[in-house]
Amino acid sequence: MAVLRHSCGIVGMFAAYDVVPSLHRALLVIQHRGQESAGLSVFDGDEILTARGDGLVSVALTKNKVAGLSGKCGIGHVRYSTTGSKSLVNAQPLTVETAQGTVAVAHNGDITNFVNLKKSYLECGWSFLTSSDSEIIAKILSKYLARLNDPVEAIRCTMSELDGAYSLVIMVRNRVFGVRDPYGFRPLCIGKANDATMVVSESAALTTLNLDFVRDVAPGEIIEITDNCIVSHVTNTNLSPAHCVFEWVYFARPESIIDGGEVYDVRKRIGATLAREAPADADLVISVPDSGRAHAIGYSLESGIPYEEGFMKNRFADRTFILPDQKMREDAVSTKMNPIKSTVNGKRIIVVDDSIVRGTTLVKLIRSLKSAGVKEVHVRVGYPPVIAPCYYGVDMKSRSQLIAYNHSVEEIRQIMDANSLAYISISGLVDAIGLPKNSLCLACVNSKYPTKISGETFRR
Amino acid sequence: MAVLRHSCGIVGMFAAYDVVPSLHRALLVIQHRGQESAGLSVFDGDEILTARGDGLVSVALTKNKVAGLSGKCGIGHVRYSTTGSKSLVNAQPLTVETAQGTVAVAHNGDITNFVNLKKSYLECGWSFLTSSDSEIIAKILSKYLARLNDPVEAIRCTMSELDGAYSLVIMVRNRVFGVRDPYGFRPLCIGKANDATMVVSESAALTTLNLDFVRDVAPGEIIEITDNCIVSHVTNTNLSPAHCVFEWVYFARPESIIDGGEVYDVRKRIGATLAREAPADADLVISVPDSGRAHAIGYSLESGIPYEEGFMKNRFADRTFILPDQKMREDAVSTKMNPIKSTVNGKRIIVVDDSIVRGTTLVKLIRSLKSAGVKEVHVRVGYPPVIAPCYYGVDMKSRSQLIAYNHSVEEIRQIMDANSLAYISISGLVDAIGLPKNSLCLACVNSKYPTKISGETFRR
Amino acid sequence: MAVLRHSCGIVGMFAAYDVVPSLHRALLVIQHRGQESAGLSVFDGDEILTARGDGLVSVALTKNKVAGLSGKCGIGHVRYSTTGSKSLVNAQPLTVETAQGTVAVAHNGDITNFVNLKKSYLECGWSFLTSSDSEIIAKILSKYLARLNDPVEAIRCTMSELDGAYSLVIMVRNRVFGVRDPYGFRPLCIGKANDATMVVSESAALTTLNLDFVRDVAPGEIIEITDNCIVSHVTNTNLSPAHCVFEWVYFARPESIIDGGEVYDVRKRIGATLAREAPADADLVISVPDSGRAHAIGYSLESGIPYEEGFMKNRFADRTFILPDQKMREDAVSTKMNPIKSTVNGKRIIVVDDSIVRGTTLVKLIRSLKSAGVKEVHVRVGYPPVIAPCYYGVDMKSRSQLIAYNHSVEEIRQIMDANSLAYISISGLVDAIGLPKNSLCLACVNSKYPTKISGETFRR
Amino acid sequence: MAVLRHSCGIVGMFAAYDVVPSLHRALLVIQHRGQESAGLSVFDGDEILTARGDGLVSVALTKNKVAGLSGKCGIGHVRYSTTGSKSLVNAQPLTVETAQGTVAVAHNGDITNFVNLKKSYLECGWSFLTSSDSEIIAKILSKYLARLNDPVEAIRCTMSELDGAYSLVIMVRNRVFGVRDPYGFRPLCIGKANDATMVVSESAALTTLNLDFVRDVAPGEIIEITDNCIVSHVTNTNLSPAHCVFEWVYFARPESIIDGGEVYDVRKRIGATLAREAPADADLVISVPDSGRAHAIGYSLESGIPYEEGFMKNRFADRTFILPDQKMREDAVSTKMNPIKSTVNGKRIIVVDDSIVRGTTLVKLIRSLKSAGVKEVHVRVGYPPVIAPCYYGVDMKSRSQLIAYNHSVEEIRQIMDANSLAYISISGLVDAIGLPKNSLCLACVNSKYPTKISGETFRR
């Protein structure tokens, strides 16, 4: 069970009607991608209006806060801070006044040359009000908007200065653009109805809003949407894509389809592959809910070992302070997840988890299973050992936190007190995803980075 | 999928150490039983201190609000309003000053003679500050505490005036009691460690806090707990119990054990019974998450038809205002729950739900399945048709809301646009629960009420 | 400068139109009488609706909170806690359900037999949800409402059980009453227009609302108001009144008229009396703003010594936390009030204050004057030395806090480092008020209490 | 009575100890200069930390919000929005990252070439995140900080691009500067103790914090402060100063000293001058509290006509929503200010006000005096008729709002229904202030602007 924070979710929309309700709903659908702040910007025919705030959509974008907003085009954002602190100033969309009027920008990803870019612009006499990489994107864009009439050209020039992972939605007054970096690290797809178009991080939002899925934005592509059409401004790129594998394994919602891969199906196939690669003699397959459920069902269907719910998750315990108990009878994990004793007692159990990054939670869950009378615990992990940090927007930046960088599989098994432990192979994972290996970013499991990162191996 | 609100959850604890952290954690575990308000009262050696508030435990009992509280005994409450409005004045525990000092009371259930009791006491010159039935319980108890030295006797006399469903925790200065009405409608169980005892609505809280489950409080029993022992003050009762069946089917957490029935197992057996009583020729079994999942797994295991996740629930959409969309492209249900198209497309699906009360949500879910390309939908329901209102603490008070009171099964099937629809039989349900039929309250499905209710059939 | 907290302010209104705006405004006008909580109850034709909250009217009764309220009669309250803690449960109006329907009560004063009354009712089997004396008033009233058809009779019987200071507004469903205890400790007056009547603590509210002042409620009187008339239900009383002198000296707003005494004029006459009783050879008269300003002007006019503003008060420093400064360069007083150096530098100054209770602030103010270059400070105090506690609703309950109980005038002068110090005489004060001495409560300055208080001298 | 909003208040401090408590207190003292937002920035030895928020200091800078801040140097700000909307993004200090590290800026005044400056920088490719003129100051400063080693030089160059009114405090990492524009429109003064120095808008803050007043910052001067010394970086300027006259008349606190003029004394002299220029035969002098009190006392002392308090101000009615009353019996003014009838009834009254800008409030106050029985009302105004807008930070931007631009004095007298009306003369005002006429900005009363304003007369 990864407990990673995503980098962000973004959405842009243009319709023949007020887009605020739809943007609000879309943000709810992609809320899992960012829970620290949320925001909306719309062009009301005259100016860009923005509502932003800390916390979930339900807190940041209350009825009161969006009451004054309406417009036929707009963009939205939900956010985790991978760079920039948690302050409100960093909430997005970021709006800036430029030579071509107000521009709003929302960003998902990490700019790898952020520090160098910032340094060189500071030396040019620029200054920065926030610590987020979205501000530098907006400022470089502003620079080009002052020189070039065509916003598309300005975006293209901006992209030429940026390295790393970025899916963007950009609103230049009343024009809405969707942009994906040349590697396509982070997802971005396009939806359409008769009188509305949308670009959004995940297709689940299109389903909810009853828009037809059109296609993914291509790596390096700039898309412009209007109320009835989609214009593609292709940027030529000879680069192989490098889609982040973690989107399918953990980040995205099961019902989303990302770059052609149906997430739930990918996860089931991962489970099935695990069942073939690492069978176990056991009575029951259980998952670590909710993220490992599809993997576990796949394992069960392939192995023929029955699937059951082995843990009960307490959704009220998230985001709640838990008082330290001086008796130390139990820890916070047991408030958040409990084994269902009647299911697991006396059984040999296969626990399927989507991934192991730090491994701390799983240790406690296995202990709780043993307390509940489980005879054997066989851990099967739907993601290869994570041995290298991510520079493209996933919150695992330091090798010291990665249990698999520091320990062998056998050592991890002993730490977890599991009867057996097996990870899926890299090739098994790639096959389950169903895309060519050279179109995926596997840097965190094979240390080969698609872009140049100082001190790391460049894959090409 | 019932979307019923529970009546409440209660907890009382006595320990050799400060009970506030444990009570707070226990309330998080039973939070599903009441999400409108939460409260804690502890005796600090000198007086009873109380923190109370509207909303979830995370909002009502923040770090700040419980900061000043500590004590070796205390009680807690989470609340839905079945009687009384949602105002803070009605949040519990209710504390009253009496002739024997301060008394705190927390209540789960519905007092059926509430209106008559209130009327007669008003005529005696009493007045009421709140509209909750907990106040009348506290006041009658106060009356007897002024006359009788022994709080146990005072509680016994109070019980003699009350009809209906009530599980209570009562703290008379530093003495903590657990009480269950003579029919045992609502659950209440006892847990123990070396230096702590607890009474609580559901055993899941004991597991979380690492206390041993001792037993359920018996119908009509008064329990007193101290830091190291449990004293039973039995009240003789010749009545058959009438445990609310809905606790096993929907209310309780799967890992709880209620009056001997392990909830997850009961639900799986219900699913298996349904598979035998109402088989269907289909490709897949899915559930309406999260409450129908165990039932569906039971159906799958018995029928051999594979279980899969067919819907993705959006946990962020609860408790969030959703802006009305003038295009009416979609409704709130689709923001809250989406089919996983890759799982269900082109398939014949069995949808297992725990129960149908109003039926409105299921109609929309079936429509969304059909939009996702499902060929056939066979609905199987783990609870017989609900045809009569509940007077004992479940939020279904009016026949007009009950779809099965107003329509035949075939009519409901047509309304739902399902290819087939079947409910479990009453006897099948009783067998799945595993307790004698005459120890259960089945009034909502057979119209036979365990206690006298004006205008309804008395079962005995 | 007294920094005493008042006991409360109350208002009741009946009109041919919605009274909520008028009650809200009246509470703003009497806000100085209570700043800890505020509340409103109105009868909407069907039931009594209440809004209540902690803090100032601006916080407790926001637009949102009163949005749902409307009605042609209602009562309101602003509160300081002299008994009862600061909790929301103690905010008033207190509403109780009784045999004659809902009753709302708001109270200004202190019930001196509160403890005994409570004890005897607890022994009768009653219980109390709050710690305020308003609850016992409401409960005793409820007792009589169950026995007596006539609410007036019920109020009369309730009054027969109460000792001490109480001005009350009571709403029995749609009937609004104003009540004043037999001594008339706390003020209550009546106003009228064509289509509206009001009872309120201070006449300033009538002026603001453009109602005509009719008269004060008489000691021991029960008044009923309707939209066009005022009915007096006189309760015979042979007692001499005992109006609280502090109302004129400090509590009431300068533009109010209380029991015939125009507050501003009384204060000016006090100042003039002081000038005659205790002249001083000085250059300037200044006041401690804002409460001592009228006294100082009176002193100036009588003595011919010019009046000037000597201190500047910072109204933003109230109710603001002030960080402790490790350098201890200054204290909170200097943030709240600063001398105007250009006015006072090099001068001999007469500082006129309305009263001295604890004396702590004045010590610091005199020190700040000396730092600002004042040559001589002559303190003149518009109230005799306070030597005895108040049991009737003024927040000075303990002799140990009273500087004049513990020190002679000369000692106080030395503590204050004043060049001279003089208090007005009791007879001078009585003359300035203009009412017969035997109609005033002077207990805090002469230790003779109008009602029997255990351990204190009874004046008759 | 002007009801103008000030442009802002600023403070900077360097000490041998933590300056947060002192800055917080200083902001409370200058809170009257800005009540819409407040903020603090301190350098903690490593980085600049900032707390900012909407509302009063008590709301924006709560204990919690400043808890994490400490440092030996820092700056603070209280704000009214004269440019820029009320959003949090515009709260100051504004912090920007520059080539020389983080810089914090706080600003009081209005940049008159703001629109042109912004336009030209937008055309250079810059972008702006806020709508405040403080951002452009910070950005131009950043431009120079990238080119010039010396922050003083960078500030000097920045000043060369700015026109209009600006008093600034600037913190470049751990260096604190105070800056005043070459005309010295807005005040800024310097205070000192052994181990601390401060620059602040008003000397009242120095008194409160027990710092010695050193002198005013000179027009065009750049001051640097450290924990024990003050370094002046004089900028040569041949311009005559243009100190805003309104500071003495209305904005500043009475106990402050601005550019040598003691505010309270100036106001008294204004009142005395009025008494000589425009005597009236009357019984009483009253003021419009609180801003007109010193002027009225001056009038009284000069004329020999007694001064009294004629109005009672309700400090609770500020910042409180007031429900519209359908009976329209009264308006909000009467909730905020009431005549003291016993003072004014039957009298001939001189009402002294500090200034008349729009005149709306005074109309209502005179009406309320007449209702209270006043026989004659003679209005005397301590500021000449305001006939021209202010471009330097006072909130009177449009001629259409200025009653004296649109009406003669006699017309205004009729509108006000006053028996007589007189304004002080310009020369009388200048003499009362005591500075040479050519060192004052009198543009709003004589239409001669010290700096070039398109469409207005340039005074030199």
PDB file of N, CA, C and O in Angstrom, chain A residues 4-20:
ATOM      1  N   LEU A   4       1.562   7.377  -0.892  1.00  0.00           N
ATOM      2  CA  LEU A   4       2.183   8.509  -1.564  1.00  0.00           C
ATOM      3  C   LEU A   4       1.164   9.576  -1.858  1.00  0.00           C
ATOM      4  O   LEU A   4      -0.008   9.283  -2.088  1.00  0.00           O
ATOM      5  N   ARG A   5       1.642  10.772  -1.919  1.00  0.00           N
ATOM      6  CA  ARG A   5       0.791  11.862  -2.324  1.00  0.00           C
ATOM      7  C   ARG A   5       1.026  12.129  -3.803  1.00  0.00           C
ATOM      8  O   ARG A   5       2.156  12.050  -4.275  1.00  0.00           O
ATOM      9  N   HIS A   6      -0.040  12.400  -4.514  1.00  0.00           N
ATOM     10  CA  HIS A   6       0.088  12.679  -5.943  1.00  0.00           C
ATOM     11  C   HIS A   6       0.613  14.094  -6.111  1.00  0.00           C
ATOM     12  O   HIS A   6       0.584  14.897  -5.199  1.00  0.00           O
ATOM     13  N   SER A   7       0.981  14.397  -7.327  1.00  0.00           N
ATOM     14  CA  SER A   7       1.410  15.773  -7.536  1.00  0.00           C
ATOM     15  C   SER A   7       0.230  16.716  -7.749  1.00  0.00           C
ATOM     16  O   SER A   7       0.262  17.820  -7.251  1.00  0.00           O
ATOM     17  N   CYS A   8      -0.797  16.330  -8.469  1.00  0.00           N
ATOM     18  CA  CYS A   8      -1.914  17.257  -8.703  1.00  0.00           C
ATOM     19  C   CYS A   8      -2.900  16.681  -9.711  1.00  0.00           C
ATOM     20  O   CYS A   8      -2.638  15.669 -10.366  1.00  0.00           O
ATOM     21  N   GLY A   9      -4.030  17.352  -9.825  1.00  0.00           N
ATOM     22  CA  GLY A   9      -4.986  17.050 -10.887  1.00  0.00           C
ATOM     23  C   GLY A   9      -5.419  18.354 -11.522  1.00  0.00           C
ATOM     24  O   GLY A   9      -5.538  19.369 -10.837  1.00  0.00           O
ATOM     25  N   ILE A  10      -5.640  18.331 -12.838  1.00  0.00           N
ATOM     26  CA  ILE A  10      -6.002  19.560 -13.543  1.00  0.00           C
ATOM     27  C   ILE A  10      -7.186  19.319 -14.471  1.00  0.00           C
ATOM     28  O   ILE A  10      -7.443  18.191 -14.888  1.00  0.00           O
ATOM     29  N   VAL A  11      -7.888  20.404 -14.761  1.00  0.00           N
ATOM     30  CA  VAL A  11      -9.024  20.313 -15.685  1.00  0.00           C
ATOM     31  C   VAL A  11      -9.202  21.663 -16.372  1.00  0.00           C
ATOM     32  O   VAL A  11      -8.946  22.715 -15.771  1.00  0.00           O
ATOM     33  N   GLY A  12      -9.588  21.636 -17.624  1.00  0.00           N
ATOM     34  CA  GLY A  12      -9.944  22.851 -18.358  1.00  0.00           C
ATOM     35  C   GLY A  12     -11.218  22.570 -19.138  1.00  0.00           C
ATOM     36  O   GLY A  12     -11.448  21.441 -19.568  1.00  0.00           O
ATOM     37  N   MET A  13     -12.075  23.568 -19.300  1.00  0.00           N
ATOM     38  CA  MET A  13     -13.348  23.320 -19.987  1.00  0.00           C
ATOM     39  C   MET A  13     -13.791  24.562 -20.747  1.00  0.00           C
ATOM     40  O   MET A  13     -13.547  25.696 -20.317  1.00  0.00           O
ATOM     41  N   PHE A  14     -14.454  24.329 -21.856  1.00  0.00           N
ATOM     42  CA  PHE A  14     -15.071  25.403 -22.646  1.00  0.00           C
ATOM     43  C   PHE A  14     -16.433  24.879 -23.048  1.00  0.00           C
ATOM     44  O   PHE A  14     -16.557  23.764 -23.535  1.00  0.00           O
ATOM     45  N   ALA A  15     -17.483  25.663 -22.807  1.00  0.00           N
ATOM     46  CA  ALA A  15     -18.822  25.175 -23.102  1.00  0.00           C
ATOM     47  C   ALA A  15     -19.704  26.316 -23.555  1.00  0.00           C
ATOM     48  O   ALA A  15     -19.331  27.493 -23.460  1.00  0.00           O
ATOM     49  N   ALA A  16     -20.871  25.964 -24.050  1.00  0.00           N
ATOM     50  CA  ALA A  16     -21.851  26.976 -24.445  1.00  0.00           C
ATOM     51  C   ALA A  16     -22.626  27.483 -23.225  1.00  0.00           C
ATOM     52  O   ALA A  16     -23.522  28.304 -23.357  1.00  0.00           O
ATOM     53  N   TYR A  17     -22.279  26.984 -22.054  1.00  0.00           N
ATOM     54  CA  TYR A  17     -22.994  27.327 -20.823  1.00  0.00           C
ATOM     55  C   TYR A  17     -21.983  27.543 -19.698  1.00  0.00           C
ATOM     56  O   TYR A  17     -20.781  27.359 -19.908  1.00  0.00           O
ATOM     57  N   ASP A  18     -22.470  27.918 -18.527  1.00  0.00           N
ATOM     58  CA  ASP A  18     -21.571  28.171 -17.388  1.00  0.00           C
ATOM     59  C   ASP A  18     -20.836  26.890 -16.980  1.00  0.00           C
ATOM     60  O   ASP A  18     -21.453  25.871 -16.665  1.00  0.00           O
ATOM     61  N   VAL A  19     -19.525  26.958 -16.956  1.00  0.00           N
ATOM     62  CA  VAL A  19     -18.744  25.747 -16.680  1.00  0.00           C
ATOM     63  C   VAL A  19     -18.434  25.532 -15.196  1.00  0.00           C
ATOM     64  O   VAL A  19     -17.862  24.491 -14.834  1.00  0.00           O
ATOM     65  N   VAL A  20     -18.815  26.471 -14.331  1.00  0.00           N
ATOM     66  CA  VAL A  20     -18.428  26.332 -12.924  1.00  0.00           C
ATOM     67  C   VAL A  20     -18.944  25.032 -12.302  1.00  0.00           C
ATOM     68  O   VAL A  20     -18.174  24.297 -11.672  1.00  0.00           O
TER      69      VAL A  20
END
